[in-house]
Short mmCIF file of C-alpha atoms in Angstrom, two decimals:
data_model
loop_
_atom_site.label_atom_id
_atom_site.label_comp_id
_atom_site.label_asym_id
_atom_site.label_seq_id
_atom_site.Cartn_x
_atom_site.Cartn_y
_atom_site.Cartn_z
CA UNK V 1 127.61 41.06 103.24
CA UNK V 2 128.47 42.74 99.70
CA UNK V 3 127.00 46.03 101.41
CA UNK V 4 128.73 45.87 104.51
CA UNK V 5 131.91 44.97 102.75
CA UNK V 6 131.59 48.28 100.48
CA UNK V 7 131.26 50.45 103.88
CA UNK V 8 134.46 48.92 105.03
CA UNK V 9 136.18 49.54 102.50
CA UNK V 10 134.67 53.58 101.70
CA UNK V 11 135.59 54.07 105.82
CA UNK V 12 139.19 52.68 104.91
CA UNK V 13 139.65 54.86 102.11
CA UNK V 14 138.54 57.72 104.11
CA UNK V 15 140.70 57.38 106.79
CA UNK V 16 143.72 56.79 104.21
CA UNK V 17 142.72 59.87 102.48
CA UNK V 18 142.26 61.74 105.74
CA UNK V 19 145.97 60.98 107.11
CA UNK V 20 147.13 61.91 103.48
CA UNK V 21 145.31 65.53 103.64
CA UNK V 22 147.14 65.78 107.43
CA UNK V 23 150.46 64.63 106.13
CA UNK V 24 150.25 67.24 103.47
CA UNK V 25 149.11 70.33 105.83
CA UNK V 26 152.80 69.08 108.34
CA UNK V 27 154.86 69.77 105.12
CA UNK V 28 154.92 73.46 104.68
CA UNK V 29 155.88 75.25 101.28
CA UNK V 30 158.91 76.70 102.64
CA UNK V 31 160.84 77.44 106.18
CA UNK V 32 161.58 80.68 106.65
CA UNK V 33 164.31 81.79 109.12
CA UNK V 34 166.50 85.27 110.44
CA UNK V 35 169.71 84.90 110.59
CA UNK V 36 171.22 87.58 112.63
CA UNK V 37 174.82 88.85 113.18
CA UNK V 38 173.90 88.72 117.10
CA UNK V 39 173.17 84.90 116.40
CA UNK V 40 176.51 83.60 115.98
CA UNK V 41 174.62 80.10 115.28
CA UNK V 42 172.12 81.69 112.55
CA UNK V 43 175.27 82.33 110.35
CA UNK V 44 176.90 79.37 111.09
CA UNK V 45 174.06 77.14 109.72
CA UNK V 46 173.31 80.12 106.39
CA UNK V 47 176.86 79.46 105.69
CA UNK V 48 176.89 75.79 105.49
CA UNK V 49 173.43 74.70 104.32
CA UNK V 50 172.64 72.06 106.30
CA UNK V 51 169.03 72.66 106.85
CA UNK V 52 168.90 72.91 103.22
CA UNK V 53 170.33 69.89 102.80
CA UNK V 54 167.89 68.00 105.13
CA UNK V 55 164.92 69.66 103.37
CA UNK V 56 165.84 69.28 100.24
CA UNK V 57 164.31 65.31 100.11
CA UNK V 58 161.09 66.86 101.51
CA UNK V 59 160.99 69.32 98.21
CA UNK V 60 160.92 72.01 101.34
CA UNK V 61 162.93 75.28 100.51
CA UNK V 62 164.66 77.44 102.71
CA UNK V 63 164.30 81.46 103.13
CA UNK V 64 166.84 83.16 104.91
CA UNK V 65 166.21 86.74 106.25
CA UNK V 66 168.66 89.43 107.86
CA UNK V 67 167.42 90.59 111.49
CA UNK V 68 169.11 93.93 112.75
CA UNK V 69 167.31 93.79 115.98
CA UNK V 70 165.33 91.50 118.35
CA UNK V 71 162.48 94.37 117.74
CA UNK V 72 162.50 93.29 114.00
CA UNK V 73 162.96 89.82 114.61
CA UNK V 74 159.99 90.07 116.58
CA UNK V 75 158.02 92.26 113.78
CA UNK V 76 159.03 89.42 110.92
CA UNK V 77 157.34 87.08 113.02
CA UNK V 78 154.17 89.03 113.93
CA UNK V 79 153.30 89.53 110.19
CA UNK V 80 154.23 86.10 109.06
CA UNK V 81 157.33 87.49 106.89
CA UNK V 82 159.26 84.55 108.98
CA UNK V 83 158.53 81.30 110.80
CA UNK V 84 161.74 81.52 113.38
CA UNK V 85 163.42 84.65 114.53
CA UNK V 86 166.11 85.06 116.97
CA UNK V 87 165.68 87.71 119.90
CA UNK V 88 167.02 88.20 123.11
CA UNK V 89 164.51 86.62 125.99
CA UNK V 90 163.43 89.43 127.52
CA UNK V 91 162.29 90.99 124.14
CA UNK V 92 160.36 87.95 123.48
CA UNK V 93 158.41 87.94 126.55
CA UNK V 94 157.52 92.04 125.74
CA UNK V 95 156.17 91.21 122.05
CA UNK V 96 154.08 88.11 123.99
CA UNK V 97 152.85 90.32 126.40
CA UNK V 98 151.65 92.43 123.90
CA UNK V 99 149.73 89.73 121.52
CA UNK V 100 152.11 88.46 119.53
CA UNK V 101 151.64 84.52 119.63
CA UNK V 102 155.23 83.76 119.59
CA UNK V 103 156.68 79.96 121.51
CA UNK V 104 160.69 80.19 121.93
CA UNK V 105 161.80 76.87 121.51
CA UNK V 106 165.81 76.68 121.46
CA UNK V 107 168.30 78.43 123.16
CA UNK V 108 171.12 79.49 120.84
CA UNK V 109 173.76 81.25 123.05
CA UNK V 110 173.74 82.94 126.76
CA UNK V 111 175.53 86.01 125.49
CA UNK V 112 176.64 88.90 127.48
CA UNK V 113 175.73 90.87 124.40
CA UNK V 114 174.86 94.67 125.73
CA UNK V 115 176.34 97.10 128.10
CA UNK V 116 176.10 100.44 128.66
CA UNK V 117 178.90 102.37 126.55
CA UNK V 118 180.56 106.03 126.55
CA UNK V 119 183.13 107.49 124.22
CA UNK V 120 186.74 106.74 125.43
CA UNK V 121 187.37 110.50 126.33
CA UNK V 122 184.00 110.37 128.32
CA UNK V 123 183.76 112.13 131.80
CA UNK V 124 180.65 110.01 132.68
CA UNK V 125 182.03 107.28 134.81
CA UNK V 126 179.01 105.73 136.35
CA UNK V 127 175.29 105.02 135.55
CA UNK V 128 174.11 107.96 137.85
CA UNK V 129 176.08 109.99 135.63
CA UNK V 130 173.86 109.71 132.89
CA UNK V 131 171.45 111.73 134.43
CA UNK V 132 170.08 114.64 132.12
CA UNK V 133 172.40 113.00 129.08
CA UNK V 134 171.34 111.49 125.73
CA UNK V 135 171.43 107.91 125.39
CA UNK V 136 170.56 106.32 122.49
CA UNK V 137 168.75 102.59 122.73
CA UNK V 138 166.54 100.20 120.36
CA UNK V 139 163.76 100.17 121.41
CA UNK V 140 161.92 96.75 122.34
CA UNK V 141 165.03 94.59 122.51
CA UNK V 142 167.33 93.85 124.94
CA UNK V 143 169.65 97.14 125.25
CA UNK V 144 166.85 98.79 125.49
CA UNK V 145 165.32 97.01 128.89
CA UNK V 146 169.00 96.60 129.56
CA UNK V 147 169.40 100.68 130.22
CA UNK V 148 166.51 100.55 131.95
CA UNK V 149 167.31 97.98 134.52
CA UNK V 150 170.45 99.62 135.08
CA UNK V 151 169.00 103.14 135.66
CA UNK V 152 166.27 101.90 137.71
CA UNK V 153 169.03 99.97 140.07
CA UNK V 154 170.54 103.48 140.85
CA UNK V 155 167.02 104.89 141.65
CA UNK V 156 166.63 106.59 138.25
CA UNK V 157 163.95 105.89 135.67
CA UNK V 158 163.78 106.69 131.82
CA UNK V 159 162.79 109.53 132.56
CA UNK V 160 165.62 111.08 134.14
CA UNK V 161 167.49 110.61 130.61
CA UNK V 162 166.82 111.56 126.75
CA UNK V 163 166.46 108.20 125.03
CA UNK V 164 167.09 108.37 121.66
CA UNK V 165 165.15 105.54 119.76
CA UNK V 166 167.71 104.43 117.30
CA UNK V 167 168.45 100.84 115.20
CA UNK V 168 171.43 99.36 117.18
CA UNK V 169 174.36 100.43 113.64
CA UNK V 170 172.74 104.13 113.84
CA UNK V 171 173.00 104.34 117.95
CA UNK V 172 176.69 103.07 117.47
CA UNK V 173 176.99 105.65 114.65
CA UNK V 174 175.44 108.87 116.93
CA UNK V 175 177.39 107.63 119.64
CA UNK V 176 180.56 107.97 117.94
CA UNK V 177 179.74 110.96 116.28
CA UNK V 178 179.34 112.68 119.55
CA UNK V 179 175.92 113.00 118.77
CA UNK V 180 174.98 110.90 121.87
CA UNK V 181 176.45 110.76 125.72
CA UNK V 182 175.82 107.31 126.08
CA UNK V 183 174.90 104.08 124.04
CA UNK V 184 173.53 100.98 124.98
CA UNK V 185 175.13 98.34 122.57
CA UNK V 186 174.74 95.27 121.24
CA UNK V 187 177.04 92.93 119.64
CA UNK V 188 178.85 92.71 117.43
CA UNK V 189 178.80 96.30 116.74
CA UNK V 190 179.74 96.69 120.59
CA UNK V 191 182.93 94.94 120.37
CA UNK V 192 183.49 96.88 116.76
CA UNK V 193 183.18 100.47 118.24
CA UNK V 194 185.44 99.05 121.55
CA UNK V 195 188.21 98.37 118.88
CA UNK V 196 187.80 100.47 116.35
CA UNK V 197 186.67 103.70 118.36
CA UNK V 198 187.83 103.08 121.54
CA UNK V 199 185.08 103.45 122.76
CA UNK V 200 184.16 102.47 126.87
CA UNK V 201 181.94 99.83 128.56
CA UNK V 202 180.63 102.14 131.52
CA UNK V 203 178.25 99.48 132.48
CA UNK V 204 178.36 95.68 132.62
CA UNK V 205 176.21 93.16 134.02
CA UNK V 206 176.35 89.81 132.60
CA UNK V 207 172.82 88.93 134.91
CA UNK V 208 170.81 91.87 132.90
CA UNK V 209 171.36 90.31 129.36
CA UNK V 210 168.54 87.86 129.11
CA UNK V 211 169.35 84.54 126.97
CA UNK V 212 169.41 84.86 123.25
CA UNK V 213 166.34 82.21 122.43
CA UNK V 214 164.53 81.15 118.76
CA UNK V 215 161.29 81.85 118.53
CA UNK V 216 158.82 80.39 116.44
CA UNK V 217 155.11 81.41 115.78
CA UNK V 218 152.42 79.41 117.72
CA UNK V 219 150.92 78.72 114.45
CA UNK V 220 154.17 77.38 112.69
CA UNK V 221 154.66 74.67 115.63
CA UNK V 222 151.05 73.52 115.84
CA UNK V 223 150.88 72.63 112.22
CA UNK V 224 154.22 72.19 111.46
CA UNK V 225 155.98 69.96 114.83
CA UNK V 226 158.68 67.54 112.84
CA UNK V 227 159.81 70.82 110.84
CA UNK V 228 160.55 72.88 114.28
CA UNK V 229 162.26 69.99 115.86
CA UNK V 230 164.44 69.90 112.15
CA UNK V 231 164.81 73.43 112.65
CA UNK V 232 166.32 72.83 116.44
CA UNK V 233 168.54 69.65 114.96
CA UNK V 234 169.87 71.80 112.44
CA UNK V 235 170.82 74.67 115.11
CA UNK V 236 171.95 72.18 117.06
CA UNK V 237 174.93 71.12 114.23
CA UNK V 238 175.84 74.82 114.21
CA UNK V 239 175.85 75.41 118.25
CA UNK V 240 178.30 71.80 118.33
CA UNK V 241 180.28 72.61 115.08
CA UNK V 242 181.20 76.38 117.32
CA UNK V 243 182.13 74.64 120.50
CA UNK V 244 184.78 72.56 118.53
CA UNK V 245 185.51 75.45 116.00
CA UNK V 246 185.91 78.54 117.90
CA UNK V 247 188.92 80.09 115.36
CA UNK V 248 186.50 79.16 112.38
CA UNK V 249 183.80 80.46 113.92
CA UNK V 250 185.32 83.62 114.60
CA UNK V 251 186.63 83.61 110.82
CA UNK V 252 182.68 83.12 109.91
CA UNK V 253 181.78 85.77 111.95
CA UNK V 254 184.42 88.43 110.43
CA UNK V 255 183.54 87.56 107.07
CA UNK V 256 179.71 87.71 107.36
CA UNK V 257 179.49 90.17 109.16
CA UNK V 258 182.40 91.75 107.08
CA UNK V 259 183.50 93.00 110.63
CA UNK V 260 187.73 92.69 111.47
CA UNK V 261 188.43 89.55 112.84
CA UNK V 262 189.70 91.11 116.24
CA UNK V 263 186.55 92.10 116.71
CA UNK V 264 184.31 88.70 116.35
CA UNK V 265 186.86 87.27 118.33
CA UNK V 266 185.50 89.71 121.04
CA UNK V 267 181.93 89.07 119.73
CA UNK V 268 182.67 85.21 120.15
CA UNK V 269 184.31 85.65 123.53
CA UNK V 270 180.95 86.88 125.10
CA UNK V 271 178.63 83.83 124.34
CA UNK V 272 178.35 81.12 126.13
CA UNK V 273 177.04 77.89 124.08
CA UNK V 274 176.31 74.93 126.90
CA UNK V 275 172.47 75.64 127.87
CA UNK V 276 170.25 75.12 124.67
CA UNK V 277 167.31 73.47 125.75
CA UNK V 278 164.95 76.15 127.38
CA UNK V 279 164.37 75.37 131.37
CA UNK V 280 164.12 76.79 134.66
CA UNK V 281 166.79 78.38 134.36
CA UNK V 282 166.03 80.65 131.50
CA UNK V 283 162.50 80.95 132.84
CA UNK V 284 163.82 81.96 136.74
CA UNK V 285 165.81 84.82 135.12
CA UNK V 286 162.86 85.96 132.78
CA UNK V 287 161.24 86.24 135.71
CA UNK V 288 163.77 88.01 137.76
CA UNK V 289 163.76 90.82 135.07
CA UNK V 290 159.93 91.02 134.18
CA UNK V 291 158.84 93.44 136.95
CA UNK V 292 160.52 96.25 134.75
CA UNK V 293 157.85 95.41 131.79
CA UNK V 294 155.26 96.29 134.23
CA UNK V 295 156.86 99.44 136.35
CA UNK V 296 157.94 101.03 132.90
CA UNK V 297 154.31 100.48 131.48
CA UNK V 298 155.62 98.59 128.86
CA UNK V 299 152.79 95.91 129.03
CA UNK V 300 149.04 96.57 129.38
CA UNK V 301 148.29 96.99 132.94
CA UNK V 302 146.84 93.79 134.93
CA UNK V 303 149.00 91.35 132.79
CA UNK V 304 150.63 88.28 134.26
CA UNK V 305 154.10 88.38 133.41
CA UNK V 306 154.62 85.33 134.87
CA UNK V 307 151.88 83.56 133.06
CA UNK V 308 153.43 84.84 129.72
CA UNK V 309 156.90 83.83 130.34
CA UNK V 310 155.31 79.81 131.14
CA UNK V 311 153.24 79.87 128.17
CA UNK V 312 156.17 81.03 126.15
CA UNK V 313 159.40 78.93 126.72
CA UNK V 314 158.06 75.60 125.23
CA UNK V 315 161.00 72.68 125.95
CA UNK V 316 159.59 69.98 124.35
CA UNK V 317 161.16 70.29 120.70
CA UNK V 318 164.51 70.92 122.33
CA UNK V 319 164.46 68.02 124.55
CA UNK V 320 163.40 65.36 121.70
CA UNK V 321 166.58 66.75 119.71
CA UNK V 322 169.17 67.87 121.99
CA UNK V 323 171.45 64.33 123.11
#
């Protein structure tokens, strides 16, 4: 009886033990984010501290980390410098493709964040214009598959240009400088070269800029689940507090971003706030624009876009947060 008793109670204090040790490994020793000046929601929630203020209980710090692009976003993420980055879609499903084990698990804007721009005494006045001319691009992110889409849709290829592989500020920079026929821009320093510069959207396409999504690393969610959906609940306070805030926001934007306030009012204007649990949606128009990964060999050869794109919009952390 005595004996059996004892082996009762060691098993009991194993299992008690054993839940501790796994309740320790959830909790990591800090949460390391981007915040981005593309991410209108990623300075919204550095600003205010909220996720700081629901870790804080936890004894969970918070790391905050500038992005410039979704290409080093993507690179923070792939050598464990961050746990969530923010990136445009399509860039996501590229750094997948190619073996980083990424999981994008909120939506935080649909923005119509790049287009193809000139100066405003350009001659070019179409896309088949920019035959033979120097455009500059990032490459890996969205401009970047964004110029290519848009060539390939008037039967040229990237070929049939000079792309210049500059950071998004140094492409605005060149452009401006005259140093460049052609940019393809992102926001906010899009709208900041249209007002300050002048300069001219040649090429628009609301249906080529792929959703702007947070990504977190596969490892980050399998060990860490309660801190990704705290993560999404926090992101979810800043994509709310916009909606009813727009003129803050905007305010926010300017002084972050130390940009004039004219232009993150533009910015603002281009990002649409309603759809942030990932779906069909944002996986039909992944889709839609991953042939280009595989015509412009930017993938290795036999890969299965599609499989990619399911295995890397993961809902479920979304949908237990989002009301």
């Amino acid at each position: 009886m005595y004996t059996t008793l004892k082996r009762l109670t060691l098993a009991a204090a194993s299992v008690l033990l054993a839940t501790g040790i796994t309740h320790a490994a959830d909790k990591p020793a800090e949460v390391r984010l981007d915040y981005a000046y593309y991410s209108p929601p990623s300075l919204v929630l550095k600003k205010f501290g909220w996720l700081e203020e629901d870790l804080k209980a936890d004894g969970v710090p918070v790391k905050w980390v500038l992005s410039q692009g979704s290409n080093r976003a993507l690179e923070f993420l792939n050598s464990g410098s961050v746990d969530f980055g923010s990136t445009a879609g399509l860039a996501a499903v590229l750094s997948k493709a190619n073996g980083n084990p990424i999981k994008s698990v909120y939506v935080y804007s649909r923005p119509e964040w790049t287009a193809l721009v000139v100066p405003k005494d350009s001659p070019i006045q179409s896309v088949k214009d920019l035959k033979g001319k120097k455009v500059a691009a990032t490459k890996g992110t969205d401009p970047f598959l964004f110029l290519l889409r848009s060539l390939q849709q008037e039967g040229l290829s990237k070929t049939d240009v000079e792309i210049l592989a500059l950071q998004h500020a140094d492409g605005r920079t060149a452009l401006e400088q005259g140093r460049v026929d052609a940019w393809s821009g992102l926001d906010p320093l899009m709208a900041g070269s249209e007002v300050q510069a002048g300069s001219r959207l040649l090429y628009r396409n609301v249906a080529f800029n792929t959703y702007g999504f947070l990504n977190t690393t596969e490892r980050f969610a399998t060990q860490h689940p309660e801190y990704v959906q705290r993560v999404i609940g926090a992101y979810e306070k800043a994509r709310q507090w916009i909606i009813a805030n727009p003129d803050e926001t905007a305010q926010l934007i300017s002084e972050e971003a130390k940009l004039p306030l004219e232009v993150a009012k533009l910015q603002l204007s281009r990002n649409d706030f309603s759809t942030p649990v990932p779906g069909a949606q944002h996986i039909e128009a992944l889709k839609a624009a991953a042939p280009i990964l595989v015509e412009e060999d930017l993938v290795r050869k036999g890969t299965d876009v599609a499989a990619v794109i399911d295995a890397l919009v993961e809902p479920t952390h979304a949908r237990a947060v989002v009301k």
